[in-house]
PDB file of C-alpha atoms and ligand atoms in Angstrom:
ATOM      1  CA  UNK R1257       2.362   9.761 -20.687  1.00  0.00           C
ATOM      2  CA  UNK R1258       5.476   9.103 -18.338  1.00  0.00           C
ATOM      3  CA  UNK R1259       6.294  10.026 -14.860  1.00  0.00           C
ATOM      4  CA  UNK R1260       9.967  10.753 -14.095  1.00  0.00           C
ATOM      5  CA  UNK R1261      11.840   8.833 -11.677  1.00  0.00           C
ATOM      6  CA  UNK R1262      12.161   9.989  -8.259  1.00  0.00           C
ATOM      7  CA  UNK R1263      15.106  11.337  -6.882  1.00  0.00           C
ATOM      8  CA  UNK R1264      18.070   8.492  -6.963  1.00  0.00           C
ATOM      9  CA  UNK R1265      15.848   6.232  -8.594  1.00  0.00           C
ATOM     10  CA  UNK R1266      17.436   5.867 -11.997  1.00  0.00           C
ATOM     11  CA  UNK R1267      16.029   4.945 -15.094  1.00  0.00           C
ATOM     12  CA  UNK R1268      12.213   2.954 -15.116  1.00  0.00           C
ATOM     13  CA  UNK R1269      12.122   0.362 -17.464  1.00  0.00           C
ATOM     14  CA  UNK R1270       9.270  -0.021 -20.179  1.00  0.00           C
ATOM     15  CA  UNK R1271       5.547   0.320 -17.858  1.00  0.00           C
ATOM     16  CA  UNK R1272       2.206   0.873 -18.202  1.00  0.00           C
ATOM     17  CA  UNK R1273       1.014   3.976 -16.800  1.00  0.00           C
ATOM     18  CA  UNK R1274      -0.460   2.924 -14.039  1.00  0.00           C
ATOM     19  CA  UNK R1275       2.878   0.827 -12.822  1.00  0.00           C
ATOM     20  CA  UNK R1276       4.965   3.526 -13.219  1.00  0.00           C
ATOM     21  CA  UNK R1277       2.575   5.159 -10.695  1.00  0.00           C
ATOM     22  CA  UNK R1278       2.732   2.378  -8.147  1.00  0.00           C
ATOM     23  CA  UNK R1279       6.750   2.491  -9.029  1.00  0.00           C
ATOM     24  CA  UNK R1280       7.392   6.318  -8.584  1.00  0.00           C
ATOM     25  CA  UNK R1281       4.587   7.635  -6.230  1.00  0.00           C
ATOM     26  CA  UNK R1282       3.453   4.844  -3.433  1.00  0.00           C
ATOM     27  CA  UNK R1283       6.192   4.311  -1.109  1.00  0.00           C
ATOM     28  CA  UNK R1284       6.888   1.268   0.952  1.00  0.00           C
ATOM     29  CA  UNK R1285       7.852   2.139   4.674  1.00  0.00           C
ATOM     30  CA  UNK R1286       9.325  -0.213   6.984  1.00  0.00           C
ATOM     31  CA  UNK R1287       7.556  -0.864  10.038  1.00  0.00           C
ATOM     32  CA  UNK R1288       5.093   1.268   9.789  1.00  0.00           C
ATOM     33  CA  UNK R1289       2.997   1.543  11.846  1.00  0.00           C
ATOM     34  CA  UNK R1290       4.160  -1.702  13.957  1.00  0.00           C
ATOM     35  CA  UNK R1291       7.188  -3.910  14.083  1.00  0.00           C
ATOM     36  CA  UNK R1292       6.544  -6.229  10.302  1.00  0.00           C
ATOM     37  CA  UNK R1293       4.280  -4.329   8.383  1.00  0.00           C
ATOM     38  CA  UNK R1294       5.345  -2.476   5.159  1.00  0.00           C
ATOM     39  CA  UNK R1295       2.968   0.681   4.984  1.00  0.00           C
ATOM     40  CA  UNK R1296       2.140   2.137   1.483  1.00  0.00           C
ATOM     41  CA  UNK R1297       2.241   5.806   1.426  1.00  0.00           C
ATOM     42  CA  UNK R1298       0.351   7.009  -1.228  1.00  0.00           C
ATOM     43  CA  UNK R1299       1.240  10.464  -0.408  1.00  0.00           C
ATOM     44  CA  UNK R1300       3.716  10.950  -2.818  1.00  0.00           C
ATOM     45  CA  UNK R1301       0.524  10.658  -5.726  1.00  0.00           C
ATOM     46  CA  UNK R1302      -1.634  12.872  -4.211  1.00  0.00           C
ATOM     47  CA  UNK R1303       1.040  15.516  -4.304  1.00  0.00           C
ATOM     48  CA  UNK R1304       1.229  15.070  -7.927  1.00  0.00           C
ATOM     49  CA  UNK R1305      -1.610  15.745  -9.871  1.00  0.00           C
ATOM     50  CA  UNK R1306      -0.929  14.260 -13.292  1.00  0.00           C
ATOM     51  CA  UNK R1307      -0.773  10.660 -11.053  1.00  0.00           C
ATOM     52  CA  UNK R1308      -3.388  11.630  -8.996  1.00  0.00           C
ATOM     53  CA  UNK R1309      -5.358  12.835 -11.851  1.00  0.00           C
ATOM     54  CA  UNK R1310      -4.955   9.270 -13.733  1.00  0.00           C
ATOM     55  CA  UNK R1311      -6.221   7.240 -10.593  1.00  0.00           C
ATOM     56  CA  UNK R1312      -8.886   9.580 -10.316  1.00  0.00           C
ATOM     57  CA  UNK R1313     -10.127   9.080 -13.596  1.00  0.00           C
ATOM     58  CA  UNK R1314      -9.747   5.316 -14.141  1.00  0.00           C
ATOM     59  CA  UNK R1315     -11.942   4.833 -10.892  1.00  0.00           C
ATOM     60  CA  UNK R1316     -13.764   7.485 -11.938  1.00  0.00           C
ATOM     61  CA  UNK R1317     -14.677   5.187 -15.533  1.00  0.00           C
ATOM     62  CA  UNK R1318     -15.136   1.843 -13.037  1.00  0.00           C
ATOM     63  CA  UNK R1319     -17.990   3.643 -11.385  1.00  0.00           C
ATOM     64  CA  UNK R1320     -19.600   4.600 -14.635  1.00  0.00           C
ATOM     65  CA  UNK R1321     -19.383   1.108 -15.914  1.00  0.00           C
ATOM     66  CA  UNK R1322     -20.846  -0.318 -12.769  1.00  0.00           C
ATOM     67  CA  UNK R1323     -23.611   2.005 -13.095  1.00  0.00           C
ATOM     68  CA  UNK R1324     -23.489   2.774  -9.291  1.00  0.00           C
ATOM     69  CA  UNK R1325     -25.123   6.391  -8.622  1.00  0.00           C
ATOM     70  CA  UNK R1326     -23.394   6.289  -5.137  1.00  0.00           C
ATOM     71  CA  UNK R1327     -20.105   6.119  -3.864  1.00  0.00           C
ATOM     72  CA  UNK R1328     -19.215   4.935  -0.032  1.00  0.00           C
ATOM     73  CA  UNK R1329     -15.944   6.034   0.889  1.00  0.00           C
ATOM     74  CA  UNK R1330     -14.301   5.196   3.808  1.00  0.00           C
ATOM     75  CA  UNK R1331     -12.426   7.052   6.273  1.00  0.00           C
ATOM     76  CA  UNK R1332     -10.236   8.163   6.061  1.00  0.00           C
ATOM     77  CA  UNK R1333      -7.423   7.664   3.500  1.00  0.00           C
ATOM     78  CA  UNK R1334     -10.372   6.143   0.973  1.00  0.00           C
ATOM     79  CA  UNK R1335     -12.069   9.911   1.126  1.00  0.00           C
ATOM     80  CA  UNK R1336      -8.918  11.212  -0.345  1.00  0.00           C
ATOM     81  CA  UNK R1337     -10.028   9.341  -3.505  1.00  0.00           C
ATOM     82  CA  UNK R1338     -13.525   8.734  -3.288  1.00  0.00           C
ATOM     83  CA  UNK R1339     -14.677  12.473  -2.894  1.00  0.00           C
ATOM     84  CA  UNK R1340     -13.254  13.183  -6.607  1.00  0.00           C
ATOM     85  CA  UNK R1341     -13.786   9.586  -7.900  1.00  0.00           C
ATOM     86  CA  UNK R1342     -17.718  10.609  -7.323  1.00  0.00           C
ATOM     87  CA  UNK R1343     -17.048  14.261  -8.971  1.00  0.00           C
ATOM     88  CA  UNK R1344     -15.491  12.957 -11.760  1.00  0.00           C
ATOM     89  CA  UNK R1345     -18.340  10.143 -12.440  1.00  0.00           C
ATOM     90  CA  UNK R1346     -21.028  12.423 -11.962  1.00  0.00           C
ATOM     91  CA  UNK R1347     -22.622  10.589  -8.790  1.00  0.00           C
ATOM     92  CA  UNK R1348     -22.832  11.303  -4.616  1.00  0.00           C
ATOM     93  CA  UNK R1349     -20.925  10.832  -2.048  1.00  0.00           C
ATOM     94  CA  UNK R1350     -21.337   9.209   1.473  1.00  0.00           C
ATOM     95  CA  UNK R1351     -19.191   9.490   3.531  1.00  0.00           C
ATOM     96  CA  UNK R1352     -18.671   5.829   6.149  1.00  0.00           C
ATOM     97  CA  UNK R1353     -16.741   7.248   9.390  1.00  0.00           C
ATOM     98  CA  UNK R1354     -14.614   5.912  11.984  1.00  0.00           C
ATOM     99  CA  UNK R1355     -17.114   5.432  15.121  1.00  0.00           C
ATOM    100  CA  UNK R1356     -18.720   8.309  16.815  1.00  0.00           C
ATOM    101  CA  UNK R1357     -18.264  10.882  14.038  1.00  0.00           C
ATOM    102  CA  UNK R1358     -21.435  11.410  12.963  1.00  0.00           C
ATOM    103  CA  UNK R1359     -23.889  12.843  14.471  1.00  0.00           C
ATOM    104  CA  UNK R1360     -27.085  11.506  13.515  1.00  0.00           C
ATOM    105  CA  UNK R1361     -28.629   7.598  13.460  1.00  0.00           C
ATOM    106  CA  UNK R1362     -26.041   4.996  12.185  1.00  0.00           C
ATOM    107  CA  UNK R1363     -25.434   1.457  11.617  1.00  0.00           C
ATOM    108  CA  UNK R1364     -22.040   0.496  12.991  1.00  0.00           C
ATOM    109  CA  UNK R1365     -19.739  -2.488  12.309  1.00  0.00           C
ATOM    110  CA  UNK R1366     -16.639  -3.556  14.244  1.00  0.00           C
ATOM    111  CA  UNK R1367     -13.876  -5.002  12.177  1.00  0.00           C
ATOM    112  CA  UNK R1368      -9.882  -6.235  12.742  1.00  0.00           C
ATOM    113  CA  UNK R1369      -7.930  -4.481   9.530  1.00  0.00           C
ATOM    114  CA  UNK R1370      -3.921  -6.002   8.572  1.00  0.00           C
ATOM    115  CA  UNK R1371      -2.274  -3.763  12.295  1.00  0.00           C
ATOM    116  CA  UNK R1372      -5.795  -3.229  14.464  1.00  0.00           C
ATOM    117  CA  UNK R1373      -8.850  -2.942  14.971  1.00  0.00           C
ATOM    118  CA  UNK R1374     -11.542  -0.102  14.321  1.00  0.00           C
ATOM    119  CA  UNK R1375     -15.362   0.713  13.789  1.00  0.00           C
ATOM    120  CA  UNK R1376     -16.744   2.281  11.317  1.00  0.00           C
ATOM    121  CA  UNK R1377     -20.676   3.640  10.937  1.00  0.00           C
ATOM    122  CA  UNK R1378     -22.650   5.233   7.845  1.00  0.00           C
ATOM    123  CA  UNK R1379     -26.303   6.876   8.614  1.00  0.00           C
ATOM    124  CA  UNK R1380     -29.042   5.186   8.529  1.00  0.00           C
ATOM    125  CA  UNK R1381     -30.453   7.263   5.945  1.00  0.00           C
ATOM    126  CA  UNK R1382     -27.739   7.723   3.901  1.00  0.00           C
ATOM    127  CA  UNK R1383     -28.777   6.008   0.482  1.00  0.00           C
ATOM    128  CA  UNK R1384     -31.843   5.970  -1.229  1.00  0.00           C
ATOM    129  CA  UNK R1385     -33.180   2.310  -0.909  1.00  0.00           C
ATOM    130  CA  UNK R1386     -31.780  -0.105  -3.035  1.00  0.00           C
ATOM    131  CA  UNK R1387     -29.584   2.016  -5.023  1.00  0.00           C
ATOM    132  CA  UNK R1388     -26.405   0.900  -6.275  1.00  0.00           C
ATOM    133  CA  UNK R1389     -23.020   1.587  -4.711  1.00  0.00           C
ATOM    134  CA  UNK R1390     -19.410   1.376  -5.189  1.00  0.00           C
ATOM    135  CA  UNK R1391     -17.413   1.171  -2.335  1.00  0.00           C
ATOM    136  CA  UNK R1392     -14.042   3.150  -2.694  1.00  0.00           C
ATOM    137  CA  UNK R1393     -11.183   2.704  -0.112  1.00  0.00           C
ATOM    138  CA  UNK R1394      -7.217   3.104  -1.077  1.00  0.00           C
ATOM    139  CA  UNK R1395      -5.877  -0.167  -0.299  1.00  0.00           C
ATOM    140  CA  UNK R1396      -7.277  -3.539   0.117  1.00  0.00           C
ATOM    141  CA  UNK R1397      -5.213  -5.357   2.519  1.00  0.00           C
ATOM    142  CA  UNK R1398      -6.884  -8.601   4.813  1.00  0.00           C
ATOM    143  CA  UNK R1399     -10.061  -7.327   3.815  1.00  0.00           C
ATOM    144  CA  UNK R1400     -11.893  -6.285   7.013  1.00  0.00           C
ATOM    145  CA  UNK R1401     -12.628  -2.739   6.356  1.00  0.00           C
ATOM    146  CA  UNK R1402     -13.873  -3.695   3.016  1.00  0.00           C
ATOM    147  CA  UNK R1403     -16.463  -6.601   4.230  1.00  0.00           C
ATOM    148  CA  UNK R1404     -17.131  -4.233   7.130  1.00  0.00           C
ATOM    149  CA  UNK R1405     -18.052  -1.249   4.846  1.00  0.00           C
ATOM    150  CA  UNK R1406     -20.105  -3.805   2.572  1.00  0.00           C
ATOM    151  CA  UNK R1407     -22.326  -5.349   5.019  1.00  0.00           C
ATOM    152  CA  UNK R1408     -23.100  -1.187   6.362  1.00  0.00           C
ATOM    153  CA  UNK R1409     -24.235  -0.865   2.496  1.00  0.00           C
ATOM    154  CA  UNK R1410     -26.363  -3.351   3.143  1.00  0.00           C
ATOM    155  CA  UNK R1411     -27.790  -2.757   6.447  1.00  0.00           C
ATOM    156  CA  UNK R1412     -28.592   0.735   5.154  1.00  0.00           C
ATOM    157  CA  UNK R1413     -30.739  -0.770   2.326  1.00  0.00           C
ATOM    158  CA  UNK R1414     -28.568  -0.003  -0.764  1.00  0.00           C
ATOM    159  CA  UNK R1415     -26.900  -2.693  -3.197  1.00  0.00           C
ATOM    160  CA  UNK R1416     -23.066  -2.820  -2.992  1.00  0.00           C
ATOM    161  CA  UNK R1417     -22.228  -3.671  -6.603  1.00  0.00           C
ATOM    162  CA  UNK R1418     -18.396  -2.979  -6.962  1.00  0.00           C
ATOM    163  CA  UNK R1419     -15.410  -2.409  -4.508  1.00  0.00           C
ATOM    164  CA  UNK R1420     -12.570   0.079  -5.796  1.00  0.00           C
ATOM    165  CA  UNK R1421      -9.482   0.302  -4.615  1.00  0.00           C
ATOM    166  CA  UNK R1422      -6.128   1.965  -6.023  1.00  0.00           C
ATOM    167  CA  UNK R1423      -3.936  -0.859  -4.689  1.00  0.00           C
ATOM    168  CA  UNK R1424      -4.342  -4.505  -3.672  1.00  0.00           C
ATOM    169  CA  UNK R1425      -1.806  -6.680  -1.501  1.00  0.00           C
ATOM    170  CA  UNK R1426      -2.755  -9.597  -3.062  1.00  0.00           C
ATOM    171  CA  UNK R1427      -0.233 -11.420  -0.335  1.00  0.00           C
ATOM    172  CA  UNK R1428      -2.708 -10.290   2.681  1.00  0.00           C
ATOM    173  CA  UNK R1429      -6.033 -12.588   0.883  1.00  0.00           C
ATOM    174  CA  UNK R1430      -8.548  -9.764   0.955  1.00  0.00           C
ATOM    175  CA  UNK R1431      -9.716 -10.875  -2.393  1.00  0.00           C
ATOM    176  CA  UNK R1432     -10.699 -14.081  -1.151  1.00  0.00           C
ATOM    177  CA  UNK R1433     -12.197 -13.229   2.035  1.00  0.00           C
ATOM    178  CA  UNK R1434     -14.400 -10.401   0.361  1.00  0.00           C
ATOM    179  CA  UNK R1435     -15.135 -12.833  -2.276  1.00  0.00           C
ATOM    180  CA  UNK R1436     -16.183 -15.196   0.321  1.00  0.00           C
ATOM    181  CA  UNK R1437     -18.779 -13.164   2.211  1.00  0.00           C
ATOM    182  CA  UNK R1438     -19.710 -11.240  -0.808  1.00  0.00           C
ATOM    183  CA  UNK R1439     -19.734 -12.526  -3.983  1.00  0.00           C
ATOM    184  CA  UNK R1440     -22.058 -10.932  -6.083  1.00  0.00           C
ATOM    185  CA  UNK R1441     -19.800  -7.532  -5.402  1.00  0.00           C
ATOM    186  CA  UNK R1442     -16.890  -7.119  -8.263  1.00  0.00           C
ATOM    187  CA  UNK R1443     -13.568  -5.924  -7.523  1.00  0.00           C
ATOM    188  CA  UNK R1444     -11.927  -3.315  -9.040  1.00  0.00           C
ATOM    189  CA  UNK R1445      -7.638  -3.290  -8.306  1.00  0.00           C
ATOM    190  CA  UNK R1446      -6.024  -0.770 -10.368  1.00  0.00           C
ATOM    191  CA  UNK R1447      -2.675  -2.038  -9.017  1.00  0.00           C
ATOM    192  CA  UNK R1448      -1.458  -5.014  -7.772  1.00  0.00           C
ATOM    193  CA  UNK R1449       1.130  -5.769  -5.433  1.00  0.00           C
TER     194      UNK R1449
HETATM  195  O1  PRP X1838      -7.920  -4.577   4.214  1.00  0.00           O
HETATM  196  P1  PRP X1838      -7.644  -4.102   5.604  1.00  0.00           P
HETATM  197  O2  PRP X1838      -6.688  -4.986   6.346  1.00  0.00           O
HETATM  198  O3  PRP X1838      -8.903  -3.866   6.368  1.00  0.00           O
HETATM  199  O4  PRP X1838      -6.884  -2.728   5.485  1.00  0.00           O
HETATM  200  C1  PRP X1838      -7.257  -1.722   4.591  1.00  0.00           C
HETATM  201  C2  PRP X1838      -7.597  -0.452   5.303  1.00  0.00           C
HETATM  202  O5  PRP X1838      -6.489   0.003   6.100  1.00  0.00           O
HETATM  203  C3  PRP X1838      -6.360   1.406   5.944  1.00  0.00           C
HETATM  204  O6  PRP X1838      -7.242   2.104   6.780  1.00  0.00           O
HETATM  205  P2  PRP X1838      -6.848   2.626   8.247  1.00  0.00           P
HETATM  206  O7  PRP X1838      -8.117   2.626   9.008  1.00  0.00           O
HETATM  207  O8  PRP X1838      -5.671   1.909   8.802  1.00  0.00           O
HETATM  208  O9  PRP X1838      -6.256   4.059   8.027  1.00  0.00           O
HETATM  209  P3  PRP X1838      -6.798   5.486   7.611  1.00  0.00           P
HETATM  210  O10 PRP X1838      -7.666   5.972   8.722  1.00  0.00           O
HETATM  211  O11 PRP X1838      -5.525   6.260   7.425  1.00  0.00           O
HETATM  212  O12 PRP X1838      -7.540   5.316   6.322  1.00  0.00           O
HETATM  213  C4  PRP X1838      -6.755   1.619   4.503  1.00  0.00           C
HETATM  214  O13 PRP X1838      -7.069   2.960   4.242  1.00  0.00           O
HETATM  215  C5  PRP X1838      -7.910   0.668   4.322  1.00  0.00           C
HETATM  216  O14 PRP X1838      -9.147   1.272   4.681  1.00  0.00           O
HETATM  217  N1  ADE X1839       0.358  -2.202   4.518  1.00  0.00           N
HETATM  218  C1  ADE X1839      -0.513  -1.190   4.503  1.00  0.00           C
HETATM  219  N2  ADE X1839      -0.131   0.025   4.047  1.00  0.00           N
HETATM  220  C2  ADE X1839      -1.012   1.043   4.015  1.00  0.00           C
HETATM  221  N3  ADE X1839      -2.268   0.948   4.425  1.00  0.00           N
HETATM  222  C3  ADE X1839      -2.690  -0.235   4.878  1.00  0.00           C
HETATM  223  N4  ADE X1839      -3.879  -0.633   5.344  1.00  0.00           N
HETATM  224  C4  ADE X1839      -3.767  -1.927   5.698  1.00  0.00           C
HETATM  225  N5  ADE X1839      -2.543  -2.387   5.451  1.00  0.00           N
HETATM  226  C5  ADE X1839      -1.842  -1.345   4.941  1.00  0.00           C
END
């Protein structure tokens, strides 16, 4: 399978799949959305759904092999994948918001991500105690939003067992601060930047 070049970009060189994906489809945008930061748009995949369909279905075969029957995915760029990820492997969804979206009991966690700072809640009763999870989120950047979401898996009595995210910025450390405060939990990168 091969993905054409965008416009004006020329000819790709030799790539896995999934690079040609991160090549042709994620785009990097100065300054976005503060002076210094390079934002990846991922919008360009999800309006293609032969690259969309391939990230799908790779997570989708991490969260079989972790054996999770739940997936937490977080708000709100993370639902765009998680909701179909969990389709596609057969298990539920839950969905962990941005503070004061849902309406019933939640546990809530404050957190600083790579350009500010946010809170995010899941309901109290939104797993069945002590099943497995797999957290799914777009990007992994510093890391915050991922420990954040962990330790709500954990407050809400399930067992994180896997973290899945389409891209990494391996420059930003949030491997090795997630590592740090959880390290039984694998991570799952399908690209890395
Ligand atoms: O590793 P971190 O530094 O915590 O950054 C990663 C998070 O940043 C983005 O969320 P954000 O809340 O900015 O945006 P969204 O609401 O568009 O998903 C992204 O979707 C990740 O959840
Ligand atoms: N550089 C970045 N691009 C897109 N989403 C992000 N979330 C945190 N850092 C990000």
């Amino acid at each position: 399978m091969s993905f054409p070049a965008p416009p004006g970009g020329g000819d790709l060189p030799e790539r896995s799949v999934l690079d040609q994906v991160l090549a042709t489809r994620i785009l990097d945008v100065l300054d976005y959305p503060k002076p210094g930061i390079v934002f990846k748009d991922i919008t360009p995949l999800l309006g293609d759904p032969t690259a969309f369909g391939t990230v799908v279905g790779a997570m989708a075969e991490q969260v079989r092999a972790s054996g999770a029957t739940r997936i937490a995915g977080l708000e709100a760029r993370g639902f765009l994948l998680a909701a179909p990820v969990a389709l596609a492997a057969g298990v539920g969804f839950v969905p962990v918001r941005k503070a004061g979206k849902l309406p019933r009991a939640t546990y809530r966690e404050d957190y600083a991500l790579e350009y500010a700072t946010a809170t995010i809640e899941v309901h109290r009763d939104a797993f069945v105690p002590g099943e497995r999870v797999m957290i799914v989120d777009d990007i992994l950047a510093t890391g915050g939003t991922a420990v954040a979401a962990a330790k709500l898996v954990r407050d809400a009595g399930a067992v994180p067992v896997g973290l899945s995210v389409l891209m990494e910025l391996g420059f930003l450390g949030g491997r090795e601060r997630f590592a740090a405060s959880a390290p039984d939990i694998g991570i799952h990168t399908l690209l890395l930047v």
